[in-house]
């Protein structure tokens, strides 16, 4: 049996590259692609194509709690407008879903374990990733810049949060060498769909070594 995967995303964000060639595509199209293609041998535990807009927030929350509780990996789809800047983060679904995924929750006679969490970065409308990943920004070591400031706080705090971080010897930037770096690692969409088993397995390895990371589980 494949892995049980919950997917967290901003359903209505249309600032992503079209998967179909038609306009007005949203992040939900990427979720459908994952369900029908990339994750078809795994167990998808996320929101289906049902319309939850007519339900109360409490009903939706309980519906999602059941799905997250029965998953072992949470994929967060990073998109340019995933954050609603006019709402507090505690009032948005993605931070809450990540928080619930990271906690050990007892429900009835079953206690969930902390999920492994992977951030999959979607291409913007022009097919680019540089709204989040900017390559080659350092003229000395050619390392890139990860723009974590665009993320929700609970995502930011769980990146580059290894208890022991290996900094590079570059004289011009504050980069890190390979090794343990982030509890929530990131990968571009194109790389993830090419080798999803590698990235999901790596997420499990990090989850099983979670005591090496200073994990933030609360939404502030």
PDB file of C-alpha atoms in Angstrom:
ATOM      1  CA  UNK A   1       0.000   0.000   0.000  1.00  0.00           C
ATOM      2  CA  UNK A   2       1.196   3.521  -0.744  1.00  0.00           C
ATOM      3  CA  UNK A   3       1.571   6.344   1.719  1.00  0.00           C
ATOM      4  CA  UNK A   4      -1.406   8.197   3.183  1.00  0.00           C
ATOM      5  CA  UNK A   5      -1.089  11.767   1.953  1.00  0.00           C
ATOM      6  CA  UNK A   6      -3.039  14.882   2.932  1.00  0.00           C
ATOM      7  CA  UNK A   7      -2.726  17.919   0.635  1.00  0.00           C
ATOM      8  CA  UNK A   8      -3.035  21.471   1.978  1.00  0.00           C
ATOM      9  CA  UNK A   9      -3.553  24.273  -0.540  1.00  0.00           C
ATOM     10  CA  UNK A  10      -5.326  27.529  -1.408  1.00  0.00           C
ATOM     11  CA  UNK A  11      -8.169  26.227  -3.568  1.00  0.00           C
ATOM     12  CA  UNK A  12      -8.992  29.469  -5.362  1.00  0.00           C
ATOM     13  CA  UNK A  13      -5.481  30.782  -6.108  1.00  0.00           C
ATOM     14  CA  UNK A  14      -5.427  31.304  -9.883  1.00  0.00           C
ATOM     15  CA  UNK A  15      -1.917  32.813 -10.045  1.00  0.00           C
ATOM     16  CA  UNK A  16      -0.411  29.511 -11.216  1.00  0.00           C
ATOM     17  CA  UNK A  17       0.585  28.128 -14.585  1.00  0.00           C
ATOM     18  CA  UNK A  18      -2.235  26.473 -16.493  1.00  0.00           C
ATOM     19  CA  UNK A  19      -2.079  22.684 -16.609  1.00  0.00           C
ATOM     20  CA  UNK A  20      -4.733  22.435 -19.308  1.00  0.00           C
ATOM     21  CA  UNK A  21      -3.894  25.315 -21.632  1.00  0.00           C
ATOM     22  CA  UNK A  22      -7.097  27.096 -20.669  1.00  0.00           C
ATOM     23  CA  UNK A  23      -7.337  30.219 -18.557  1.00  0.00           C
ATOM     24  CA  UNK A  24      -8.862  30.427 -15.082  1.00  0.00           C
ATOM     25  CA  UNK A  25      -7.019  27.390 -13.774  1.00  0.00           C
ATOM     26  CA  UNK A  26      -6.510  27.260 -10.015  1.00  0.00           C
ATOM     27  CA  UNK A  27      -4.373  25.321  -7.540  1.00  0.00           C
ATOM     28  CA  UNK A  28      -7.210  22.801  -7.366  1.00  0.00           C
ATOM     29  CA  UNK A  29      -6.225  21.667 -10.884  1.00  0.00           C
ATOM     30  CA  UNK A  30      -2.834  20.645  -9.492  1.00  0.00           C
ATOM     31  CA  UNK A  31      -4.551  18.669  -6.746  1.00  0.00           C
ATOM     32  CA  UNK A  32      -6.646  16.853  -9.347  1.00  0.00           C
ATOM     33  CA  UNK A  33      -3.453  16.066 -11.274  1.00  0.00           C
ATOM     34  CA  UNK A  34      -1.874  14.627  -8.130  1.00  0.00           C
ATOM     35  CA  UNK A  35      -4.927  12.473  -7.396  1.00  0.00           C
ATOM     36  CA  UNK A  36      -5.245  11.143 -10.942  1.00  0.00           C
ATOM     37  CA  UNK A  37      -1.563  10.754 -11.751  1.00  0.00           C
ATOM     38  CA  UNK A  38       1.273  11.309  -9.284  1.00  0.00           C
ATOM     39  CA  UNK A  39      -0.438   9.905  -6.169  1.00  0.00           C
ATOM     40  CA  UNK A  40      -2.610   7.279  -7.838  1.00  0.00           C
ATOM     41  CA  UNK A  41      -0.682   4.465  -6.118  1.00  0.00           C
ATOM     42  CA  UNK A  42      -0.848   6.214  -2.759  1.00  0.00           C
ATOM     43  CA  UNK A  43      -3.843   6.927  -0.520  1.00  0.00           C
ATOM     44  CA  UNK A  44      -5.065  10.499  -0.970  1.00  0.00           C
ATOM     45  CA  UNK A  45      -6.582  11.765   2.281  1.00  0.00           C
ATOM     46  CA  UNK A  46      -7.207  15.395   1.361  1.00  0.00           C
ATOM     47  CA  UNK A  47     -10.273  17.345   0.434  1.00  0.00           C
ATOM     48  CA  UNK A  48     -12.213  15.805  -2.432  1.00  0.00           C
ATOM     49  CA  UNK A  49     -14.024  17.673  -5.159  1.00  0.00           C
ATOM     50  CA  UNK A  50     -17.019  18.188  -2.888  1.00  0.00           C
ATOM     51  CA  UNK A  51     -18.175  21.744  -2.376  1.00  0.00           C
ATOM     52  CA  UNK A  52     -17.732  22.629   1.299  1.00  0.00           C
ATOM     53  CA  UNK A  53     -18.616  26.297   0.925  1.00  0.00           C
ATOM     54  CA  UNK A  54     -22.144  25.832   2.277  1.00  0.00           C
ATOM     55  CA  UNK A  55     -20.954  24.167   5.483  1.00  0.00           C
ATOM     56  CA  UNK A  56     -20.052  25.914   8.719  1.00  0.00           C
ATOM     57  CA  UNK A  57     -16.378  26.260   9.596  1.00  0.00           C
ATOM     58  CA  UNK A  58     -16.749  23.800  12.463  1.00  0.00           C
ATOM     59  CA  UNK A  59     -18.190  21.146  10.157  1.00  0.00           C
ATOM     60  CA  UNK A  60     -15.363  21.634   7.658  1.00  0.00           C
ATOM     61  CA  UNK A  61     -12.770  21.535  10.434  1.00  0.00           C
ATOM     62  CA  UNK A  62     -14.044  18.200  11.758  1.00  0.00           C
ATOM     63  CA  UNK A  63     -14.187  16.840   8.208  1.00  0.00           C
ATOM     64  CA  UNK A  64     -10.539  17.784   7.644  1.00  0.00           C
ATOM     65  CA  UNK A  65      -9.433  16.593  11.088  1.00  0.00           C
ATOM     66  CA  UNK A  66     -10.574  13.076  10.202  1.00  0.00           C
ATOM     67  CA  UNK A  67      -8.525  13.130   7.015  1.00  0.00           C
ATOM     68  CA  UNK A  68      -5.358  14.612   8.537  1.00  0.00           C
ATOM     69  CA  UNK A  69      -5.519  12.291  11.543  1.00  0.00           C
ATOM     70  CA  UNK A  70      -5.479   9.279   9.228  1.00  0.00           C
ATOM     71  CA  UNK A  71      -2.528  10.503   7.130  1.00  0.00           C
ATOM     72  CA  UNK A  72       1.241  10.234   7.577  1.00  0.00           C
ATOM     73  CA  UNK A  73       2.479  12.890   5.127  1.00  0.00           C
ATOM     74  CA  UNK A  74       1.160  16.389   4.461  1.00  0.00           C
ATOM     75  CA  UNK A  75       1.996  18.063   1.167  1.00  0.00           C
ATOM     76  CA  UNK A  76       1.634  21.852   1.186  1.00  0.00           C
ATOM     77  CA  UNK A  77       1.242  23.408  -2.250  1.00  0.00           C
ATOM     78  CA  UNK A  78       3.072  26.744  -2.324  1.00  0.00           C
ATOM     79  CA  UNK A  79       1.467  29.240  -4.704  1.00  0.00           C
ATOM     80  CA  UNK A  80       2.044  32.982  -5.220  1.00  0.00           C
ATOM     81  CA  UNK A  81      -1.194  34.116  -3.546  1.00  0.00           C
ATOM     82  CA  UNK A  82      -1.669  31.354  -1.000  1.00  0.00           C
ATOM     83  CA  UNK A  83      -1.895  33.925   1.813  1.00  0.00           C
ATOM     84  CA  UNK A  84      -4.855  36.203   2.324  1.00  0.00           C
ATOM     85  CA  UNK A  85      -3.121  39.388   3.470  1.00  0.00           C
ATOM     86  CA  UNK A  86      -6.351  40.782   4.906  1.00  0.00           C
ATOM     87  CA  UNK A  87      -6.910  37.888   7.311  1.00  0.00           C
ATOM     88  CA  UNK A  88      -4.897  36.832  10.324  1.00  0.00           C
ATOM     89  CA  UNK A  89      -3.016  33.585   9.783  1.00  0.00           C
ATOM     90  CA  UNK A  90      -4.983  31.925  12.570  1.00  0.00           C
ATOM     91  CA  UNK A  91      -8.150  32.470  10.506  1.00  0.00           C
ATOM     92  CA  UNK A  92      -6.815  30.731   7.382  1.00  0.00           C
ATOM     93  CA  UNK A  93      -7.003  27.038   6.630  1.00  0.00           C
ATOM     94  CA  UNK A  94      -3.435  26.222   5.544  1.00  0.00           C
ATOM     95  CA  UNK A  95      -1.713  27.196   8.830  1.00  0.00           C
ATOM     96  CA  UNK A  96      -4.325  25.311  10.813  1.00  0.00           C
ATOM     97  CA  UNK A  97      -3.894  22.199   8.623  1.00  0.00           C
ATOM     98  CA  UNK A  98      -0.113  22.289   9.026  1.00  0.00           C
ATOM     99  CA  UNK A  99      -0.431  22.756  12.793  1.00  0.00           C
ATOM    100  CA  UNK A 100      -2.823  19.828  13.109  1.00  0.00           C
ATOM    101  CA  UNK A 101      -0.526  17.709  10.931  1.00  0.00           C
ATOM    102  CA  UNK A 102       2.448  18.369  13.206  1.00  0.00           C
ATOM    103  CA  UNK A 103       0.708  17.575  16.482  1.00  0.00           C
ATOM    104  CA  UNK A 104       0.147  14.223  18.141  1.00  0.00           C
ATOM    105  CA  UNK A 105      -3.616  14.120  18.523  1.00  0.00           C
ATOM    106  CA  UNK A 106      -5.640  11.511  20.391  1.00  0.00           C
ATOM    107  CA  UNK A 107      -9.057  10.833  18.902  1.00  0.00           C
ATOM    108  CA  UNK A 108     -11.125   7.995  20.358  1.00  0.00           C
ATOM    109  CA  UNK A 109      -8.617   5.166  20.890  1.00  0.00           C
ATOM    110  CA  UNK A 110      -6.094   6.275  18.261  1.00  0.00           C
ATOM    111  CA  UNK A 111      -3.271   8.788  18.620  1.00  0.00           C
ATOM    112  CA  UNK A 112      -1.826  10.274  15.463  1.00  0.00           C
ATOM    113  CA  UNK A 113       1.905  10.824  15.085  1.00  0.00           C
ATOM    114  CA  UNK A 114       3.562  13.949  13.747  1.00  0.00           C
ATOM    115  CA  UNK A 115       3.257  13.977   9.961  1.00  0.00           C
ATOM    116  CA  UNK A 116       6.152  14.456   7.632  1.00  0.00           C
ATOM    117  CA  UNK A 117       5.534  17.712   5.738  1.00  0.00           C
ATOM    118  CA  UNK A 118       6.770  18.585   2.245  1.00  0.00           C
ATOM    119  CA  UNK A 119       6.327  21.957   0.515  1.00  0.00           C
ATOM    120  CA  UNK A 120       5.779  21.577  -3.238  1.00  0.00           C
ATOM    121  CA  UNK A 121       6.317  24.895  -5.019  1.00  0.00           C
ATOM    122  CA  UNK A 122       3.976  25.496  -7.960  1.00  0.00           C
ATOM    123  CA  UNK A 123       5.010  27.525 -11.020  1.00  0.00           C
ATOM    124  CA  UNK A 124       3.502  30.976 -11.382  1.00  0.00           C
ATOM    125  CA  UNK A 125       1.379  32.036 -14.367  1.00  0.00           C
ATOM    126  CA  UNK A 126       4.528  32.352 -16.508  1.00  0.00           C
ATOM    127  CA  UNK A 127       5.919  28.965 -15.490  1.00  0.00           C
ATOM    128  CA  UNK A 128       8.517  30.430 -13.134  1.00  0.00           C
ATOM    129  CA  UNK A 129       9.467  29.620  -9.546  1.00  0.00           C
ATOM    130  CA  UNK A 130      11.424  32.782  -8.788  1.00  0.00           C
ATOM    131  CA  UNK A 131       8.667  34.242  -6.621  1.00  0.00           C
ATOM    132  CA  UNK A 132       9.984  31.747  -4.028  1.00  0.00           C
ATOM    133  CA  UNK A 133      13.263  30.278  -5.307  1.00  0.00           C
ATOM    134  CA  UNK A 134      15.784  32.645  -6.888  1.00  0.00           C
ATOM    135  CA  UNK A 135      18.781  30.825  -8.298  1.00  0.00           C
ATOM    136  CA  UNK A 136      22.392  32.043  -8.277  1.00  0.00           C
ATOM    137  CA  UNK A 137      21.979  35.191  -6.199  1.00  0.00           C
ATOM    138  CA  UNK A 138      25.405  34.916  -4.592  1.00  0.00           C
ATOM    139  CA  UNK A 139      28.218  36.013  -6.909  1.00  0.00           C
ATOM    140  CA  UNK A 140      30.798  34.094  -4.869  1.00  0.00           C
ATOM    141  CA  UNK A 141      29.331  30.614  -4.270  1.00  0.00           C
ATOM    142  CA  UNK A 142      26.384  30.833  -6.713  1.00  0.00           C
ATOM    143  CA  UNK A 143      23.913  29.763  -4.035  1.00  0.00           C
ATOM    144  CA  UNK A 144      20.311  30.886  -4.338  1.00  0.00           C
ATOM    145  CA  UNK A 145      17.812  32.718  -2.161  1.00  0.00           C
ATOM    146  CA  UNK A 146      14.702  31.132  -0.693  1.00  0.00           C
ATOM    147  CA  UNK A 147      12.049  33.791  -0.109  1.00  0.00           C
ATOM    148  CA  UNK A 148      10.473  32.302   2.986  1.00  0.00           C
ATOM    149  CA  UNK A 149       8.977  35.683   3.942  1.00  0.00           C
ATOM    150  CA  UNK A 150       6.082  34.992   1.546  1.00  0.00           C
ATOM    151  CA  UNK A 151       5.071  31.941   3.584  1.00  0.00           C
ATOM    152  CA  UNK A 152       2.843  31.516   6.591  1.00  0.00           C
ATOM    153  CA  UNK A 153       4.790  31.788   9.836  1.00  0.00           C
ATOM    154  CA  UNK A 154       4.360  28.101  10.726  1.00  0.00           C
ATOM    155  CA  UNK A 155       6.002  27.193   7.412  1.00  0.00           C
ATOM    156  CA  UNK A 156       8.833  29.707   7.845  1.00  0.00           C
ATOM    157  CA  UNK A 157       9.635  28.525  11.347  1.00  0.00           C
ATOM    158  CA  UNK A 158       9.901  24.913  10.231  1.00  0.00           C
ATOM    159  CA  UNK A 159      12.400  25.670   7.472  1.00  0.00           C
ATOM    160  CA  UNK A 160      16.127  25.917   8.282  1.00  0.00           C
ATOM    161  CA  UNK A 161      15.222  24.754  11.782  1.00  0.00           C
ATOM    162  CA  UNK A 162      17.663  21.872  12.283  1.00  0.00           C
ATOM    163  CA  UNK A 163      19.135  22.047  15.773  1.00  0.00           C
ATOM    164  CA  UNK A 164      22.583  21.844  14.160  1.00  0.00           C
ATOM    165  CA  UNK A 165      22.920  23.822  10.914  1.00  0.00           C
ATOM    166  CA  UNK A 166      26.082  23.629   8.836  1.00  0.00           C
ATOM    167  CA  UNK A 167      26.832  27.108   7.520  1.00  0.00           C
ATOM    168  CA  UNK A 168      28.956  27.487   4.409  1.00  0.00           C
ATOM    169  CA  UNK A 169      32.316  29.279   4.391  1.00  0.00           C
ATOM    170  CA  UNK A 170      31.111  31.778   1.790  1.00  0.00           C
ATOM    171  CA  UNK A 171      32.306  35.301   2.556  1.00  0.00           C
ATOM    172  CA  UNK A 172      29.408  36.936   0.727  1.00  0.00           C
ATOM    173  CA  UNK A 173      26.212  35.200   1.885  1.00  0.00           C
ATOM    174  CA  UNK A 174      24.620  33.355   4.774  1.00  0.00           C
ATOM    175  CA  UNK A 175      24.045  29.992   3.104  1.00  0.00           C
ATOM    176  CA  UNK A 176      24.133  26.429   4.396  1.00  0.00           C
ATOM    177  CA  UNK A 177      25.945  23.336   3.232  1.00  0.00           C
ATOM    178  CA  UNK A 178      24.200  20.042   2.526  1.00  0.00           C
ATOM    179  CA  UNK A 179      22.931  18.103   5.515  1.00  0.00           C
ATOM    180  CA  UNK A 180      20.053  18.436   7.926  1.00  0.00           C
ATOM    181  CA  UNK A 181      18.456  21.812   7.341  1.00  0.00           C
ATOM    182  CA  UNK A 182      14.653  21.896   7.373  1.00  0.00           C
ATOM    183  CA  UNK A 183      11.887  19.803   8.866  1.00  0.00           C
ATOM    184  CA  UNK A 184       9.715  21.079   6.021  1.00  0.00           C
ATOM    185  CA  UNK A 185      11.787  20.834   2.875  1.00  0.00           C
ATOM    186  CA  UNK A 186      10.720  22.326  -0.453  1.00  0.00           C
ATOM    187  CA  UNK A 187      10.788  21.014  -4.007  1.00  0.00           C
ATOM    188  CA  UNK A 188       9.682  22.479  -7.315  1.00  0.00           C
ATOM    189  CA  UNK A 189       6.552  20.933  -8.833  1.00  0.00           C
ATOM    190  CA  UNK A 190       8.374  19.676 -11.947  1.00  0.00           C
ATOM    191  CA  UNK A 191      10.944  17.796  -9.850  1.00  0.00           C
ATOM    192  CA  UNK A 192       8.326  16.361  -7.510  1.00  0.00           C
ATOM    193  CA  UNK A 193       6.159  14.822 -10.228  1.00  0.00           C
ATOM    194  CA  UNK A 194       9.266  13.374 -11.911  1.00  0.00           C
ATOM    195  CA  UNK A 195      10.343  11.472  -8.781  1.00  0.00           C
ATOM    196  CA  UNK A 196       7.652  11.717  -6.124  1.00  0.00           C
ATOM    197  CA  UNK A 197       8.723   8.491  -4.379  1.00  0.00           C
ATOM    198  CA  UNK A 198      12.171   9.928  -3.671  1.00  0.00           C
ATOM    199  CA  UNK A 199      10.716  13.089  -2.123  1.00  0.00           C
ATOM    200  CA  UNK A 200       8.009  11.296  -0.135  1.00  0.00           C
ATOM    201  CA  UNK A 201      10.530   8.760   1.180  1.00  0.00           C
ATOM    202  CA  UNK A 202      12.886  11.583   2.148  1.00  0.00           C
ATOM    203  CA  UNK A 203      10.019  13.283   3.982  1.00  0.00           C
ATOM    204  CA  UNK A 204       9.435  10.085   5.958  1.00  0.00           C
ATOM    205  CA  UNK A 205      13.140   9.870   6.857  1.00  0.00           C
ATOM    206  CA  UNK A 206      13.053  13.446   8.167  1.00  0.00           C
ATOM    207  CA  UNK A 207       9.837  12.740  10.096  1.00  0.00           C
ATOM    208  CA  UNK A 208      11.429   9.720  11.769  1.00  0.00           C
ATOM    209  CA  UNK A 209      14.377  11.920  12.766  1.00  0.00           C
ATOM    210  CA  UNK A 210      12.149  14.795  13.917  1.00  0.00           C
ATOM    211  CA  UNK A 211      13.975  15.199  17.248  1.00  0.00           C
ATOM    212  CA  UNK A 212      16.855  16.741  15.252  1.00  0.00           C
ATOM    213  CA  UNK A 213      14.646  19.750  14.438  1.00  0.00           C
ATOM    214  CA  UNK A 214      13.137  22.555  16.526  1.00  0.00           C
ATOM    215  CA  UNK A 215       9.576  22.043  15.315  1.00  0.00           C
ATOM    216  CA  UNK A 216       6.968  24.775  15.691  1.00  0.00           C
ATOM    217  CA  UNK A 217       3.478  23.302  15.955  1.00  0.00           C
ATOM    218  CA  UNK A 218       1.310  26.273  16.902  1.00  0.00           C
ATOM    219  CA  UNK A 219      -0.208  29.006  14.747  1.00  0.00           C
ATOM    220  CA  UNK A 220       0.404  32.523  16.022  1.00  0.00           C
TER     221      UNK A 220
END
